[in-house]
Every structure is written in C-alpha cells, then in structure tokens.
Tab-separated table of C-alpha atoms (C1' of nucleotides) in Angstrom:
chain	number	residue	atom	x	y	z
A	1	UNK	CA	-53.710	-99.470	187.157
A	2	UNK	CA	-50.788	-97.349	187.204
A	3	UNK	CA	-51.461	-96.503	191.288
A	4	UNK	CA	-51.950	-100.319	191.877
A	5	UNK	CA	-48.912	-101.299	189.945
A	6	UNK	CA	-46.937	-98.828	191.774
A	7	UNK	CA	-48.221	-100.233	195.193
A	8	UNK	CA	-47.330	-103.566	194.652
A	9	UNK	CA	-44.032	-102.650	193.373
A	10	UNK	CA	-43.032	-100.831	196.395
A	11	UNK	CA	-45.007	-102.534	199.317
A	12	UNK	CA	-45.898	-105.788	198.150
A	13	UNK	CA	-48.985	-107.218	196.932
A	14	UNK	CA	-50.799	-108.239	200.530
A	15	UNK	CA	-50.218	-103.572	200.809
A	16	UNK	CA	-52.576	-103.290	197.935
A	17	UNK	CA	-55.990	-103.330	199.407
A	18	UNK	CA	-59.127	-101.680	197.467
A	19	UNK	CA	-59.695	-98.986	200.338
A	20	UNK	CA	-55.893	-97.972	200.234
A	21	UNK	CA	-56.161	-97.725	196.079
A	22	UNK	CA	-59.337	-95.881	196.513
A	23	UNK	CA	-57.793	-93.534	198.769
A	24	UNK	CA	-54.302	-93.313	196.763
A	25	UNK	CA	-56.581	-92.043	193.638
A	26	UNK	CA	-58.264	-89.945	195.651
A	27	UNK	CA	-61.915	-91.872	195.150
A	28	UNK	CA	-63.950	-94.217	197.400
A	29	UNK	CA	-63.899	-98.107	197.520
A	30	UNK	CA	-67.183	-98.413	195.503
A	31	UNK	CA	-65.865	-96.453	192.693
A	32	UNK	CA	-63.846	-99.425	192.362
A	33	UNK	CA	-66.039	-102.049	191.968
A	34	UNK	CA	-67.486	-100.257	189.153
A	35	UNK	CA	-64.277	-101.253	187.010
A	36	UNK	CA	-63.872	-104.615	188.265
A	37	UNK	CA	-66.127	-107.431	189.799
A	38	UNK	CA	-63.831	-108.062	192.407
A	39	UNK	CA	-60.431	-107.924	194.049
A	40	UNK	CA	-59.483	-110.671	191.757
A	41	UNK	CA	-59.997	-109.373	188.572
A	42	UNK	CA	-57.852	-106.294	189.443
A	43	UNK	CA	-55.254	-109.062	190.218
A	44	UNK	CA	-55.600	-110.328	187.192
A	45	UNK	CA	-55.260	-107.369	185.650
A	46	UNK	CA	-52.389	-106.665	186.944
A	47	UNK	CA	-50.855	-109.433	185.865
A	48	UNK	CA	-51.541	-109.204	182.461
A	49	UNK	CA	-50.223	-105.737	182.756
A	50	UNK	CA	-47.318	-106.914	184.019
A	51	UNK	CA	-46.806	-109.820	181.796
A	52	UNK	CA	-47.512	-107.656	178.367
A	53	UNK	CA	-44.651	-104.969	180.117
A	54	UNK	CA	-41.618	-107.578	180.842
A	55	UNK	CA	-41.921	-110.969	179.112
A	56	UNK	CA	-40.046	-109.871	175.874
A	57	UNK	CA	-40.063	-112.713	173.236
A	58	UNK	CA	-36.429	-114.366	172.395
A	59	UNK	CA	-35.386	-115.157	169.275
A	60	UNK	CA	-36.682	-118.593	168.853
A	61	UNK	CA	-33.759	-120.744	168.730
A	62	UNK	CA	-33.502	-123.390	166.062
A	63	UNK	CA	-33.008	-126.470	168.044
A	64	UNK	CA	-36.195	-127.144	169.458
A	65	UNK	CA	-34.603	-128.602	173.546
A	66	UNK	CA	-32.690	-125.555	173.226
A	67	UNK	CA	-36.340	-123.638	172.660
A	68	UNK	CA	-38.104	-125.115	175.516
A	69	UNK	CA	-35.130	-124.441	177.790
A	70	UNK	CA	-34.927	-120.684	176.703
A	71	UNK	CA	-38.892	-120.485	177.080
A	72	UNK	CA	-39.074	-121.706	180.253
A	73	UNK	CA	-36.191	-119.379	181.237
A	74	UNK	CA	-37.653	-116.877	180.234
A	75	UNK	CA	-40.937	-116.757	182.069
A	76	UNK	CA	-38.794	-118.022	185.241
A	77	UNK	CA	-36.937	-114.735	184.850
A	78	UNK	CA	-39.594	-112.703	184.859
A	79	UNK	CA	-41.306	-114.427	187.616
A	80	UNK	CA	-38.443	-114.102	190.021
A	81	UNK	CA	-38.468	-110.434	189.674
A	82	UNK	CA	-41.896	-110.101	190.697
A	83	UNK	CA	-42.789	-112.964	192.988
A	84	UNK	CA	-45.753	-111.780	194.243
A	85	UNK	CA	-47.364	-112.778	190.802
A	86	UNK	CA	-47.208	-116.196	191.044
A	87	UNK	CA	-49.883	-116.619	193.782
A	88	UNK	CA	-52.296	-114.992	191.055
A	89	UNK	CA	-50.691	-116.771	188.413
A	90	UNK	CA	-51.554	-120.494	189.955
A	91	UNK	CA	-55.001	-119.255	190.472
A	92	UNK	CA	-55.555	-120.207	186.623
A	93	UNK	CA	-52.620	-122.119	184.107
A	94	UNK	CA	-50.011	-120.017	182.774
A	95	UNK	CA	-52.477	-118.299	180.404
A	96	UNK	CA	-51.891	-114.414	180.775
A	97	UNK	CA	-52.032	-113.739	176.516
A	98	UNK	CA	-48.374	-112.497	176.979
A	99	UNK	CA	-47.096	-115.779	178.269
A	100	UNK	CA	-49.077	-117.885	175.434
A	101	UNK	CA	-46.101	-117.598	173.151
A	102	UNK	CA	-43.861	-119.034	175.676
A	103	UNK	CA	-46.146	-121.995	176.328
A	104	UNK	CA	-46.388	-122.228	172.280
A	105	UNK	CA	-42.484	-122.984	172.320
A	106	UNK	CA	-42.217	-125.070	174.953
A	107	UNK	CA	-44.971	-127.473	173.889
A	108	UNK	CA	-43.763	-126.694	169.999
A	109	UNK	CA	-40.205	-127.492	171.400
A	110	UNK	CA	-40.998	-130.830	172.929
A	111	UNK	CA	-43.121	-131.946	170.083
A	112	UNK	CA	-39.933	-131.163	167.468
A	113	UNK	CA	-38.206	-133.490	170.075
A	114	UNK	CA	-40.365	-136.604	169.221
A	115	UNK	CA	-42.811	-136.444	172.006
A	116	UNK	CA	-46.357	-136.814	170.784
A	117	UNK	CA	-49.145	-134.001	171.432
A	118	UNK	CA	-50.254	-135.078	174.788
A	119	UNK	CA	-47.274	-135.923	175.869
A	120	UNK	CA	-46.073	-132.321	175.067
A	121	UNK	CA	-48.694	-131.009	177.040
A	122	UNK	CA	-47.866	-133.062	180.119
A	123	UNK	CA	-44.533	-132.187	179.529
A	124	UNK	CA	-45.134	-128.075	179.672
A	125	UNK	CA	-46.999	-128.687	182.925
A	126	UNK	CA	-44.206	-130.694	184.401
A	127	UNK	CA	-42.081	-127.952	183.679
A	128	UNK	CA	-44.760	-125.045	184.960
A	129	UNK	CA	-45.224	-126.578	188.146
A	130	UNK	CA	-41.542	-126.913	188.903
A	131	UNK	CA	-40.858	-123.669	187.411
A	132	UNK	CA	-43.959	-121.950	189.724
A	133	UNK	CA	-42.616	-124.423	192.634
A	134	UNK	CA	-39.178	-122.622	192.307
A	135	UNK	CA	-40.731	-119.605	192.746
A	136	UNK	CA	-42.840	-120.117	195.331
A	137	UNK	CA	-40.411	-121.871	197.372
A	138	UNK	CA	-37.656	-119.021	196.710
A	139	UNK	CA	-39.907	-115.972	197.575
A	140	UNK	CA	-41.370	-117.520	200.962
A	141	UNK	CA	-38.403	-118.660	202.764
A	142	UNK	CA	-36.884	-114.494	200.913
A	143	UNK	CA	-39.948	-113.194	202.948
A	144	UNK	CA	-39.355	-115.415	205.998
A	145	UNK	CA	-35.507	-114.357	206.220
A	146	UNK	CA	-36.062	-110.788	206.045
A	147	UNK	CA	-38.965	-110.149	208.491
A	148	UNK	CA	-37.750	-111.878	211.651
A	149	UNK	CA	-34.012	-113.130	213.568
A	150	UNK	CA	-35.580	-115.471	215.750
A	151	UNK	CA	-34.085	-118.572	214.078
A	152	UNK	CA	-36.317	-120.296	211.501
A	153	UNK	CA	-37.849	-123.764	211.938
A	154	UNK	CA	-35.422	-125.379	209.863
A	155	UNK	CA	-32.292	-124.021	211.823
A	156	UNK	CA	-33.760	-125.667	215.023
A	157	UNK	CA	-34.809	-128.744	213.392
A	158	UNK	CA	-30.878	-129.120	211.754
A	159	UNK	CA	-29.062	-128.328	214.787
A	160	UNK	CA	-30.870	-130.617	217.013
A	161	UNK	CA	-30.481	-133.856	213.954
A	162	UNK	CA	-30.138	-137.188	215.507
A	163	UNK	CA	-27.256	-138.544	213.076
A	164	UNK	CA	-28.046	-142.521	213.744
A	165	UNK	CA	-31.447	-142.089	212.345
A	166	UNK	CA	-30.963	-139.272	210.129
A	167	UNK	CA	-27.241	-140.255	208.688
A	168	UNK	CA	-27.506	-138.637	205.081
A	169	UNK	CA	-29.116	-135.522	206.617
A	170	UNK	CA	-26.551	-135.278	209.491
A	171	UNK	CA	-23.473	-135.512	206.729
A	172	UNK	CA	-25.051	-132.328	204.527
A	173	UNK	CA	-26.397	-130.437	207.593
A	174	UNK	CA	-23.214	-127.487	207.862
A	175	UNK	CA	-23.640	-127.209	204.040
A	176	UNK	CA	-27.240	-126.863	203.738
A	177	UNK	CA	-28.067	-123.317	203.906
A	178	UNK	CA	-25.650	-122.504	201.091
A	179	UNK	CA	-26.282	-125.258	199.264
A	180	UNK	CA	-30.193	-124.094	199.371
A	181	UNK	CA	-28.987	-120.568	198.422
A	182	UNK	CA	-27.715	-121.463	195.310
A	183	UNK	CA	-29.650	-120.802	192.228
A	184	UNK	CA	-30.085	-124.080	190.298
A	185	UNK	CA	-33.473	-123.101	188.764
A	186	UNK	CA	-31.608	-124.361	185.181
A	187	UNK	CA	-29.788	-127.847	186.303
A	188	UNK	CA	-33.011	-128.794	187.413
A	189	UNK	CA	-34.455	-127.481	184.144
A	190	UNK	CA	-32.220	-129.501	181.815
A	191	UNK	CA	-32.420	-132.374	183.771
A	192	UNK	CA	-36.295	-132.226	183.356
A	193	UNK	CA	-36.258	-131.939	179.887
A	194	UNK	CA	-33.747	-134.785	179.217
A	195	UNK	CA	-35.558	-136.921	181.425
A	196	UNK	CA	-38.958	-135.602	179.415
A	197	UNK	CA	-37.476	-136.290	176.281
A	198	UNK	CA	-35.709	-139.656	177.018
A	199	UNK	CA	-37.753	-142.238	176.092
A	200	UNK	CA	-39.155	-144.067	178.708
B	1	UNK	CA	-55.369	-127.620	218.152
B	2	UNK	CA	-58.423	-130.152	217.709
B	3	UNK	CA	-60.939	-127.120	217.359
B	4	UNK	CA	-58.356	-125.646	215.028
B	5	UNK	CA	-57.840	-128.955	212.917
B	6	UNK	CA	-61.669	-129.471	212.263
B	7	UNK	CA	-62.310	-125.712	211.044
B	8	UNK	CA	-59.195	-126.105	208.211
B	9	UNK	CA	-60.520	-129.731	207.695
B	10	UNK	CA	-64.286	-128.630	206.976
B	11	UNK	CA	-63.694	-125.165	206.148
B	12	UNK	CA	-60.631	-124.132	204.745
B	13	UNK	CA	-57.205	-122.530	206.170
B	14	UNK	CA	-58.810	-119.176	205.514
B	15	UNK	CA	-61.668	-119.723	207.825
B	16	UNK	CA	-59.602	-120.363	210.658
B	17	UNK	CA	-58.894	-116.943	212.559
B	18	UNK	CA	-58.025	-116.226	215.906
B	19	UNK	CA	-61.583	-114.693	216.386
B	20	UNK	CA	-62.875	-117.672	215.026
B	21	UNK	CA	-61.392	-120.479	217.288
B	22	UNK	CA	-61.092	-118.260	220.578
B	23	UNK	CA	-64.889	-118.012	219.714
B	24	UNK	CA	-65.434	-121.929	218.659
B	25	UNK	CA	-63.389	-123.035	222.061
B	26	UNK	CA	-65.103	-120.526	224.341
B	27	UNK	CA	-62.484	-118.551	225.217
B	28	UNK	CA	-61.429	-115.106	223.819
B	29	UNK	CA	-58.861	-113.561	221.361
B	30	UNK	CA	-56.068	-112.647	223.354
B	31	UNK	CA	-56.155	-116.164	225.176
B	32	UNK	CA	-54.420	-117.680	222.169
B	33	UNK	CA	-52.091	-115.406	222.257
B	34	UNK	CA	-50.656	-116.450	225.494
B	35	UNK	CA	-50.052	-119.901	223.992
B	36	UNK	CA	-48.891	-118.775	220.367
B	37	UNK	CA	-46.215	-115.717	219.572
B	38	UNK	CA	-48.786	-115.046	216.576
B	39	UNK	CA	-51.178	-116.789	213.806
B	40	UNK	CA	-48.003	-117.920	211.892
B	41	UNK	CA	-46.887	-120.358	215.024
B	42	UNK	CA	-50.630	-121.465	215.114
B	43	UNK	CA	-50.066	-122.965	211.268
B	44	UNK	CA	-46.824	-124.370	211.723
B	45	UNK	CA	-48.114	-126.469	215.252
B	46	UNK	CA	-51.029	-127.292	212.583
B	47	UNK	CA	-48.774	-128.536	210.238
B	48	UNK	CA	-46.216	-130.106	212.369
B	49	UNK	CA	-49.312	-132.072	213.606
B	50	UNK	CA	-50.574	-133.036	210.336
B	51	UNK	CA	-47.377	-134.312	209.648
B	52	UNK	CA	-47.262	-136.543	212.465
B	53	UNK	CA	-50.763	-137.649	212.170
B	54	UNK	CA	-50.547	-138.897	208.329
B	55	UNK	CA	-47.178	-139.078	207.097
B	56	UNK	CA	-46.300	-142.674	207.633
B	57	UNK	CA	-42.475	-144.218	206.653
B	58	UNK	CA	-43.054	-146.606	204.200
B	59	UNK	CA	-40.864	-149.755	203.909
B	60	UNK	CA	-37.668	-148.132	202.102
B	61	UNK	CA	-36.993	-150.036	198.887
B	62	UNK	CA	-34.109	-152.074	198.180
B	63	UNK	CA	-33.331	-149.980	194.720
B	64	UNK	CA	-32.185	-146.662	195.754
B	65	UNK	CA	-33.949	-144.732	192.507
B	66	UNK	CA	-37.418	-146.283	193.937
B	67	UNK	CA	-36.428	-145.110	197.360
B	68	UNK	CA	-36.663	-141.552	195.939
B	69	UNK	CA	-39.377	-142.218	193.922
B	70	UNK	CA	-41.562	-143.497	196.566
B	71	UNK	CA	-40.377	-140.860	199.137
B	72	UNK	CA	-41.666	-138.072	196.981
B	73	UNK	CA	-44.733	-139.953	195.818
B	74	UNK	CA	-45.846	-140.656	199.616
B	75	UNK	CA	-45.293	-136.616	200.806
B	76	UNK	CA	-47.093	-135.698	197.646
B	77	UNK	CA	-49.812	-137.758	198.350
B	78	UNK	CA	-50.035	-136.529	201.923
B	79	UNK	CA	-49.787	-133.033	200.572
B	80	UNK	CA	-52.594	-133.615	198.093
B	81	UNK	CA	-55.387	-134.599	200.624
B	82	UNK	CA	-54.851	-131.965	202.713
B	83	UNK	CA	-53.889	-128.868	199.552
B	84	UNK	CA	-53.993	-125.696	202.385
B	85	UNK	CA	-50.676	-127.218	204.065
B	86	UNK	CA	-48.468	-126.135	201.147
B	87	UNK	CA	-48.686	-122.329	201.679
B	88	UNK	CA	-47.807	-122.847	205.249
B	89	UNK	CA	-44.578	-125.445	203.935
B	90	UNK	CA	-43.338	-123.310	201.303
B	91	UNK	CA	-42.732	-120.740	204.057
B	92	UNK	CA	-39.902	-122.604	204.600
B	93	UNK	CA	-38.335	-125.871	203.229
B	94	UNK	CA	-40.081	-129.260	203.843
B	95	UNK	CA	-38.918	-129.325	207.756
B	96	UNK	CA	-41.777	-130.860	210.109
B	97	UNK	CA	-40.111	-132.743	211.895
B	98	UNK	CA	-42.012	-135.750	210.471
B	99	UNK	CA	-41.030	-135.260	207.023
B	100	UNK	CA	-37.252	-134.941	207.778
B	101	UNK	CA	-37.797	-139.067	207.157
B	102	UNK	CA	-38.277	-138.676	203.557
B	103	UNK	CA	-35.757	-135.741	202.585
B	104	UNK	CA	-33.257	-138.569	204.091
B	105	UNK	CA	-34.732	-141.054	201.838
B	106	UNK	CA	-34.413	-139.012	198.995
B	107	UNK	CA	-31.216	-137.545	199.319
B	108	UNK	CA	-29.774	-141.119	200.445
B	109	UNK	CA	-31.210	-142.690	197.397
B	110	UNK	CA	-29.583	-140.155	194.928
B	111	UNK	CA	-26.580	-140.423	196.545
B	112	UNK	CA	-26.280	-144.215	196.574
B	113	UNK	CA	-27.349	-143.877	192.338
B	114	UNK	CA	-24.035	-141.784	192.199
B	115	UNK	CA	-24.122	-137.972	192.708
B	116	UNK	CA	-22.396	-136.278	195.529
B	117	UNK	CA	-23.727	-134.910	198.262
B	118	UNK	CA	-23.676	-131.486	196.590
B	119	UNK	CA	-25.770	-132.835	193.560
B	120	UNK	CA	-28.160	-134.589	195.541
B	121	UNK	CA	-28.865	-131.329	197.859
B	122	UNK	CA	-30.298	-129.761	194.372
B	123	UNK	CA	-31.756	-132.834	193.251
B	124	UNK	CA	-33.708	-132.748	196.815
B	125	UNK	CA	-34.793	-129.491	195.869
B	126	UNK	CA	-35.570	-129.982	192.541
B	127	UNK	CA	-37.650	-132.495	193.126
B	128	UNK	CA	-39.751	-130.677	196.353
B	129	UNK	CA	-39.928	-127.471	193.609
B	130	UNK	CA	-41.840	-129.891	191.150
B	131	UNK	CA	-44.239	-131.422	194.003
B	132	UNK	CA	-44.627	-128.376	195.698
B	133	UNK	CA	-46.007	-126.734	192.232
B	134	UNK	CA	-47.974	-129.496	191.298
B	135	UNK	CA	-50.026	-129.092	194.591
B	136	UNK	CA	-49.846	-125.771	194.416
B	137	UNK	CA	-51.637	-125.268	191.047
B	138	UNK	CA	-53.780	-127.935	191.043
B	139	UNK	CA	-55.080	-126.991	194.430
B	140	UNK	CA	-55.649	-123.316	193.341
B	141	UNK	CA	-57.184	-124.551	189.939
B	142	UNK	CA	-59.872	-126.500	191.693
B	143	UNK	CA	-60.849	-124.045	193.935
B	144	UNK	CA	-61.533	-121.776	191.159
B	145	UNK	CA	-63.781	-123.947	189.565
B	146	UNK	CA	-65.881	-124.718	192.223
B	147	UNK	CA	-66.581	-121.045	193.548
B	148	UNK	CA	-67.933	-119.670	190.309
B	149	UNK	CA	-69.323	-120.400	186.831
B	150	UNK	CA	-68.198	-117.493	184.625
B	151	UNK	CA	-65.976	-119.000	182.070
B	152	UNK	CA	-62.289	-119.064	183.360
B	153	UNK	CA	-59.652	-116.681	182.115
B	154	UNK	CA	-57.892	-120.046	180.451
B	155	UNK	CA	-61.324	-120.507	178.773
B	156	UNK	CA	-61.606	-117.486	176.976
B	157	UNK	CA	-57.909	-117.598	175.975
B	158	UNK	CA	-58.176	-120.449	174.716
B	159	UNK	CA	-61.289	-119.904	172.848
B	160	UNK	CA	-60.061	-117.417	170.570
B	161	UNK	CA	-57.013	-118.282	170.155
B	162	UNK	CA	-55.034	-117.717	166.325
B	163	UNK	CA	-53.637	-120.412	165.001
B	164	UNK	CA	-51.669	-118.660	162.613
B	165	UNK	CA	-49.658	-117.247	165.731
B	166	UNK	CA	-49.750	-120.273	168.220
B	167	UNK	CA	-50.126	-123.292	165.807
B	168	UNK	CA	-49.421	-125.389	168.651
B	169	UNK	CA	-51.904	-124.308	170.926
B	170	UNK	CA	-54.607	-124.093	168.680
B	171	UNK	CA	-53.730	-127.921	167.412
B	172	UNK	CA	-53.797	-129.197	171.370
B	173	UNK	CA	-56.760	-126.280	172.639
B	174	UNK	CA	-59.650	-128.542	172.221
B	175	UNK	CA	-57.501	-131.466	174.381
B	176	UNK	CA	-56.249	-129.473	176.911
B	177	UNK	CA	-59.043	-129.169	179.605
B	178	UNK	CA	-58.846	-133.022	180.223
B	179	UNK	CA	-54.892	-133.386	179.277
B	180	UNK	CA	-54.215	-130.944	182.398
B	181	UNK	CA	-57.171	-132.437	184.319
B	182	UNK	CA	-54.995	-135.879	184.032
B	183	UNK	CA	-52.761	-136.797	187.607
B	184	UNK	CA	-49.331	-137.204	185.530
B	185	UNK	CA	-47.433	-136.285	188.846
B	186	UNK	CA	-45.672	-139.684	188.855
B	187	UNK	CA	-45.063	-139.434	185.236
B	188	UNK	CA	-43.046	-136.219	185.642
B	189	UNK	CA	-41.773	-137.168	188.592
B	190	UNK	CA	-40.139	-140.409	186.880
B	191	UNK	CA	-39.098	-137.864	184.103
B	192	UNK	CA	-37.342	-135.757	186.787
B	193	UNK	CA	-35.803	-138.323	188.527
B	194	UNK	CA	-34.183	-139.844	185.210
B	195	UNK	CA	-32.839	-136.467	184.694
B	196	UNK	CA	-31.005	-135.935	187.559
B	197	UNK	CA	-29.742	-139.399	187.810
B	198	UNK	CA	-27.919	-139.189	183.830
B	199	UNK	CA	-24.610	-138.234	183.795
B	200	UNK	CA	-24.887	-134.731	182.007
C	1	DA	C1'	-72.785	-94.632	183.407
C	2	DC	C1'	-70.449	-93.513	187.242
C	3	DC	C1'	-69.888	-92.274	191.947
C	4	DT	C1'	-70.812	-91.614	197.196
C	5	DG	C1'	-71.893	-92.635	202.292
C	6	DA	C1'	-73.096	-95.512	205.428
C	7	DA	C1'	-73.255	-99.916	206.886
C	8	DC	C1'	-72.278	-105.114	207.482
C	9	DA	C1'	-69.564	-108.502	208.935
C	10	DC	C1'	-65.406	-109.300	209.673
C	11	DC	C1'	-59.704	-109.360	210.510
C	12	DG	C1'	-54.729	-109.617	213.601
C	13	DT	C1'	-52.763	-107.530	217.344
C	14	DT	C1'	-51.664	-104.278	221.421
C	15	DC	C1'	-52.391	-102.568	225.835
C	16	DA	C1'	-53.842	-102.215	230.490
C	17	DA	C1'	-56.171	-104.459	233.815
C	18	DG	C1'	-57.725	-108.337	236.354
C	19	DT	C1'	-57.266	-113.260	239.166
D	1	DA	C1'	-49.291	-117.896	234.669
D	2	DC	C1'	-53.284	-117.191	232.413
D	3	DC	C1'	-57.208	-114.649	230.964
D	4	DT	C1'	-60.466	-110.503	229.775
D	5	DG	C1'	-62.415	-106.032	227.628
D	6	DA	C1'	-61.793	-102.490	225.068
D	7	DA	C1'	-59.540	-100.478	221.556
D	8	DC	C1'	-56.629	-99.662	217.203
D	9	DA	C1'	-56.181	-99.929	212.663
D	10	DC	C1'	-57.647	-102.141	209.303
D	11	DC	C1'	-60.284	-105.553	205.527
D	12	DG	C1'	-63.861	-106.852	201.073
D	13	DT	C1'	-68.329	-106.101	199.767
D	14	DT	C1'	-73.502	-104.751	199.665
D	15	DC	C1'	-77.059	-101.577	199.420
D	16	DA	C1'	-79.591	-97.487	198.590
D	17	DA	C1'	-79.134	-93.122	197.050
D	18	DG	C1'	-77.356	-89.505	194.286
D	19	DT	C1'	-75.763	-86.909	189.507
DNA sequence: ACCTGAACACCGTTCAAGT
DNA sequence: ACCTGAACACCGTTCAAGT
C-alpha cells in the first residue's frame, strides 16, 4: 500500500500498473493478485487509505446550511488535492467509510433545513455530482494544459467565433480563459443549496 | 470514422484501439496514424461527430430561465445516451463545435434574468459541473452493476452501518438504492438554476 | 497460505522502408 | 502522400507448478 500510494502520488495514477508495483516491492505480478481480486480493489483500497489519511472531520457547525456547505467543502478540498481519486470514486457513490460522516451532515444538514428525507437524499446527490463534476472538469483540462502547446480545441473554436450567430459567446470570448480559471467551486455551492432549500 | 462509431456504439470506448479498427477496416496500425496525430484526435473527431449527428437546436424559449433550462436539459440528454463521450468532453470544456449553440443559450438566458457577463460565465460552468457529474456517476454506477454480482462496496457500507454514529444514514439506508436510482437531474437542475438566478 | 514462471491476449507508438 | 512490417516497451490476468 505504502509503494502504491507513493506511485500515485508522484506519477499519477494511470503510472501505477500491477507489474511496475510488483517490481517496485521487489515481487512478481501474481503475488499480487493474492491480496486483491483485481486492479480495482487495490484502487479501492487506495482510496479508502487515502480518505481515512486526509478527510479530517470539522467541527459540526450549528446552523445546519452552514453544515452542508462546510461538508461539502470539505470533501471538495480533499478531492482537489488528489484528483486522480475521483475516477475511482464515481465508480461507486461517495461511500469510502471516511467520507460517510460527511454525507451524514450534508443530508442531516438539509433535513434541519425543512427538506423531507428523500428530498435530502436527492439533495446530497445534487451536490456530489456537481462537486465530482468540478473535479473532473478541473483536473482534465490541468492535465490537458500541462502536457502539450499546440493550442487546445477550445482556443481554435473561440478565435474563429462567428459573432452574428454566436453574439453572447463573441462578447465573453477575451475573458473566458480567466474567467474559467477562477475557482468558484463555493458560489456555485451556495447557490445550490439555496436553490435546494427554497421551496419550490 | 463509421468503423470507429459502431465499435464505441456496440462495444464501448474502451474497445476501440488503434489495433482494433486498423484491423476492423483492413488496413494496419500505423495507417491511422497518417490521418490522426494520436488516439486522443481519434476521440475528439468521434465526438465532434456525435455532436453534429444528435445534438439538435431546439426552438429557444421566449422566457430566458427556460432557455437555460432547456439548453442544459437537451446536452444532458444527448450526453446520457451516449455516457463514454463525457471522459473525452471533460478533457476540455463543452467545445464541439455543435454544442457552442447551447453554451450561447445558456449564458444568454442568465444574462437576460440579470447577472453580468462575469456571473453568467460561472453560472455556465456551474451548471456543465452538475451535468457533467451526473453523467459521470451514473454512467460509472451502471457499469458496475452490470459486470459483476458481488455485493457493491456501497452495499456493504451500508449494511452495517451504526446508527448511533450516522443517525441519518441509517434512517434513509433502506431507501437509498431506489432514491439514487431515481432521474432527479431536472429537479437539481431547477434547484441550481434558482440559485444562481437569486440575488445573494 | 503464499509465491513463481511462463504464457495469453492484448495495448499505443516509433522507426525505417517501401510505392 | 500514403501505407507496411517489425519492433519497442509495455499492459491485466490465467494457469500450472512449486514451497
């Protein structure tokens, strides 16, 4: 574990093949597989590993919007240091044990809001798959940037914009790749919950 | 591209290699590679031409917050038949050429309900973040239910679950394989949407 | 119970050579 | 300009055999 974990850490998570961690621990493939059933469940592992090792719990805060904010945060934070998790982490829900007592708040948190059961539920998954979208989004187009200069797809597509057809696009296009750069991971949080919690 | 469209419609985007089609098409490996820099360029002609193929304009609504609405609805729709396409997207932002239509729509409509061009950028985002992750997980969910039977990781989590810890949880566990099976993409969409649009 | 060696059935990509 | 053959440097996993 402590050979994979280091891999991933320092060469990315496509570098950790179960020949190379074989060889790193100086035993064969097949030794492997006697440990796990597959590649899989040493990802999955991995994460847990991971997840018991950052995701600290916050002091739960008294006002429950202010809980499910803070939760979500939370796991966000931890995400976007280690990217290369969520593409395990979608494989299943949310459900490493370490991250339960996030998902506790945030559904806890909505429910002290006025939302009933199932709509708390909905409600947490609204806010897992924007959180894992956010992610997702974020370390592609970070992976993208860093392994090529030939100009990415959307840098030819925005400098060749028709304005007639595409006016709103046109009026935003100089300002787009900082505007994109910016972290807004929490406006759009806050305006999901609000809009969650309005009634409807 | 037709040879390569049928293998990731009846197979999967992880059965299509450059072995496979040079193979499928008669030709040989290195062929390809006089028409494509790499396997990367391959996906994003694939996508570019999925795009085109099935993302039709719809007629844009009067009411600027349906105009967003309905933008986002019809990509995510598109996106959901055809699940594979969102690894390739997320390499970069939502730029086929075809979908540039919608981003318009969406950004336009915000715009017209009041925020500036700045807040509507992020509220673009936001939004492709949330559908994004919704495809994203669900696709990844269902695949792991159909290609094996062992009980899933979320199964045995939540089977033994303590409801003295995660009262929550434990209160919602027996409801949540069909609350999360539910579609509530429109739901939280609608949620999101409200968010963004209230003064905050 | 735990490990090894050899094999199976693959990958993406490069390079030098052909027409 | 377009294609081929052979090679490089890998994969995950199975199977039969060893201690």
């Amino acid at each position: 574990m402590e050979t994979a974990r280091r891999i991933v850490a320092e060469e990315g998570v496509d570098r950790l093949t179960m020949r190379r961690l074989a060889k790193e621990i100086g035993s064969t493939p097949m030794a492997l597989y006697h440990h796990v059933r597959d590649k899989e469940e040493l990802l999955l592992l991995l994460l847990d590993d991971y997840a018991a090792r950052t995701l600290h719990r916050t002091e739960p805060s008294a006002e429950p919007r202010e809980r499910v904010v803070l939760a979500a945060a939370t796991i966000h934070e931890a995400l976007a240091a280690c990217p290369w998790i969520v593409g395990v982490l979608t494989a299943d829900d949310l459900t490493a044990t370490s991250a339960l007592w996030f998902v506790e708040q945030i559904v806890d948190g909505l429910i002290e809001c006025g939302l009933s059961p199932e709509r708390a539920v909905h409600g947490y998954r609204a806010i897992w798959y924007y959180t894992a979208g956010e992610i997702l989004v974020r370390a592609t187009a970070a992976r993208r940037r860093t392994d090529d200069d030939r100009p990415t797809y959307r840098e030819r597509v925005f400098a060749d914009l028709d304005p007639a057809e595409l006016p709103r696009l046109a009026q935003v296009a100089d300002q787009w790749a900082p505007l994109t750069a910016k972290d807004t991971y929490l406006d759009g949080l806050g305006a999901l919950v609000d809009g969650l919690l309005a009634a409807r």
